[in-house]
Amino acid sequence: MILLVLFVLTCALCAFLVAGLVDLAAVSFRRRALVAALDSGDSATLTGRIDQWDRYFRRTPPGRWVERQLVLAGEEDRRPLTVGSVAVAGGLAVGWVLAIGLAPLFGLLGIAAVVGGIRWWLGRARERRREQFVAQMPELARVLSNATSAGLSIAGAIAVAAAELQAPAGPELARVASRMRFGASLDSAMGDLEERVPSREVAVLVSTLLVSARSGGSLVSALRDIAETLEERKETRREIMTTLAQSTATGYMVIVLGFGLLFLLNMIQPGTVDAMLASWSGRAALLVASSLFVAGFLLIRRMTRFDG
């Protein structure tokens, strides 16, 4: 009798297992069919095909890197595929112009320069977003001070600031508020903010909020002091950047002048650059001249660098 019961239970379990596997296979088949239908529907138009190619590009290591850089730069609306395509097309175009106008070797340098230029553009976009966020810090500190003085908690004050401030501070604080609303701690949410917008001003504000949340203290007066200090730093930074603007432009003009001289020599005497590259003395002269121009550019950048 016991063996019969065990046999029946085993058969029932096997039947349930087979039914579950069949149901799982059916669900998986329907899911694949739905995804295929969506892809085929999207690919019916040019925009749909571009979106599909963009999804494929995002799965690759370069696509993931470009997507992360765009998010950090506040350019989430741009497709990573578009940025990559511009880099490739621009590199080929600039390389072709330099290869025809100067020498084939400069074509390869042009391709590398455009790829490096895209990286520089992404880095500059991140830096510009950081500067915009820092410029909003005095207003952010005042909004947080007013909200906390009205009796709101730190999380509530952050939500109010996210609703009142414009980009980039508003969306960044909205991410912090959303993370805290879904269970993340204040330390974790503010730590992510500090990673996305690395600066001393943000670090000071984050430290003030975390210390106040842990040990209490007069948060309102601390935030007001921070707002006044940041306002003074903002004005000082604006004056310094205005003073250094001409010197910064001079650094870029040094590089433009170097390439301009090469084009001018090749226009006056066609084949000059090719002839220089054909001899060791010409290569040495180009190498020394390029090194001097690059050294001058880096020296000017170093002298005009301001991290305040």
mmCIF file with all atom_site columns, N, CA and C in Angstrom, residues 253-265:
data_model
loop_
_atom_site.group_PDB
_atom_site.id
_atom_site.type_symbol
_atom_site.label_atom_id
_atom_site.label_alt_id
_atom_site.label_comp_id
_atom_site.label_asym_id
_atom_site.label_entity_id
_atom_site.label_seq_id
_atom_site.pdbx_PDB_ins_code
_atom_site.Cartn_x
_atom_site.Cartn_y
_atom_site.Cartn_z
_atom_site.occupancy
_atom_site.B_iso_or_equiv
_atom_site.pdbx_formal_charge
_atom_site.auth_seq_id
_atom_site.auth_comp_id
_atom_site.auth_asym_id
_atom_site.auth_atom_id
_atom_site.pdbx_PDB_model_num
ATOM 1  N N  . MET A 1 253 ? 44.855 78.459 -29.792 1.00 0.00 ? 253 MET A N  1
ATOM 2  C CA . MET A 1 253 ? 45.379 79.083 -31.001 1.00 0.00 ? 253 MET A CA 1
ATOM 3  C C  . MET A 1 253 ? 46.774 78.570 -31.338 1.00 0.00 ? 253 MET A C  1
ATOM 4  N N  . VAL A 1 254 ? 47.542 78.159 -30.341 1.00 0.00 ? 254 VAL A N  1
ATOM 5  C CA . VAL A 1 254 ? 48.878 77.611 -30.595 1.00 0.00 ? 254 VAL A CA 1
ATOM 6  C C  . VAL A 1 254 ? 48.785 76.359 -31.464 1.00 0.00 ? 254 VAL A C  1
ATOM 7  N N  . ILE A 1 255 ? 47.851 75.450 -31.128 1.00 0.00 ? 255 ILE A N  1
ATOM 8  C CA . ILE A 1 255 ? 47.680 74.228 -31.915 1.00 0.00 ? 255 ILE A CA 1
ATOM 9  C C  . ILE A 1 255 ? 47.174 74.554 -33.313 1.00 0.00 ? 255 ILE A C  1
ATOM 10 N N  . VAL A 1 256 ? 46.198 75.450 -33.421 1.00 0.00 ? 256 VAL A N  1
ATOM 11 C CA . VAL A 1 256 ? 45.670 75.832 -34.736 1.00 0.00 ? 256 VAL A CA 1
ATOM 12 C C  . VAL A 1 256 ? 46.762 76.462 -35.588 1.00 0.00 ? 256 VAL A C  1
ATOM 13 N N  . LEU A 1 257 ? 47.616 77.272 -34.971 1.00 0.00 ? 257 LEU A N  1
ATOM 14 C CA . LEU A 1 257 ? 48.706 77.915 -35.703 1.00 0.00 ? 257 LEU A CA 1
ATOM 15 C C  . LEU A 1 257 ? 49.681 76.885 -36.265 1.00 0.00 ? 257 LEU A C  1
ATOM 16 N N  . GLY A 1 258 ? 49.976 75.838 -35.506 1.00 0.00 ? 258 GLY A N  1
ATOM 17 C CA . GLY A 1 258 ? 50.893 74.810 -35.990 1.00 0.00 ? 258 GLY A CA 1
ATOM 18 C C  . GLY A 1 258 ? 50.378 74.122 -37.239 1.00 0.00 ? 258 GLY A C  1
ATOM 19 N N  . PHE A 1 259 ? 49.112 73.665 -37.222 1.00 0.00 ? 259 PHE A N  1
ATOM 20 C CA . PHE A 1 259 ? 48.547 73.027 -38.408 1.00 0.00 ? 259 PHE A CA 1
ATOM 21 C C  . PHE A 1 259 ? 48.385 74.031 -39.548 1.00 0.00 ? 259 PHE A C  1
ATOM 22 N N  . GLY A 1 260 ? 48.055 75.271 -39.217 1.00 0.00 ? 260 GLY A N  1
ATOM 23 C CA . GLY A 1 260 ? 47.921 76.285 -40.262 1.00 0.00 ? 260 GLY A CA 1
ATOM 24 C C  . GLY A 1 260 ? 49.222 76.528 -40.997 1.00 0.00 ? 260 GLY A C  1
ATOM 25 N N  . LEU A 1 261 ? 50.342 76.533 -40.285 1.00 0.00 ? 261 LEU A N  1
ATOM 26 C CA . LEU A 1 261 ? 51.637 76.722 -40.932 1.00 0.00 ? 261 LEU A CA 1
ATOM 27 C C  . LEU A 1 261 ? 51.963 75.567 -41.877 1.00 0.00 ? 261 LEU A C  1
ATOM 28 N N  . LEU A 1 262 ? 51.614 74.336 -41.473 1.00 0.00 ? 262 LEU A N  1
ATOM 29 C CA . LEU A 1 262 ? 51.861 73.199 -42.360 1.00 0.00 ? 262 LEU A CA 1
ATOM 30 C C  . LEU A 1 262 ? 51.039 73.306 -43.636 1.00 0.00 ? 262 LEU A C  1
ATOM 31 N N  . PHE A 1 263 ? 49.750 73.655 -43.509 1.00 0.00 ? 263 PHE A N  1
ATOM 32 C CA . PHE A 1 263 ? 48.913 73.827 -44.694 1.00 0.00 ? 263 PHE A CA 1
ATOM 33 C C  . PHE A 1 263 ? 49.442 74.953 -45.576 1.00 0.00 ? 263 PHE A C  1
ATOM 34 N N  . LEU A 1 264 ? 49.900 76.046 -44.948 1.00 0.00 ? 264 LEU A N  1
ATOM 35 C CA . LEU A 1 264 ? 50.419 77.169 -45.721 1.00 0.00 ? 264 LEU A CA 1
ATOM 36 C C  . LEU A 1 264 ? 51.671 76.767 -46.496 1.00 0.00 ? 264 LEU A C  1
ATOM 37 N N  . LEU A 1 265 ? 52.581 76.039 -45.860 1.00 0.00 ? 265 LEU A N  1
ATOM 38 C CA . LEU A 1 265 ? 53.777 75.570 -46.555 1.00 0.00 ? 265 LEU A CA 1
ATOM 39 C C  . LEU A 1 265 ? 53.424 74.658 -47.724 1.00 0.00 ? 265 LEU A C  1
#
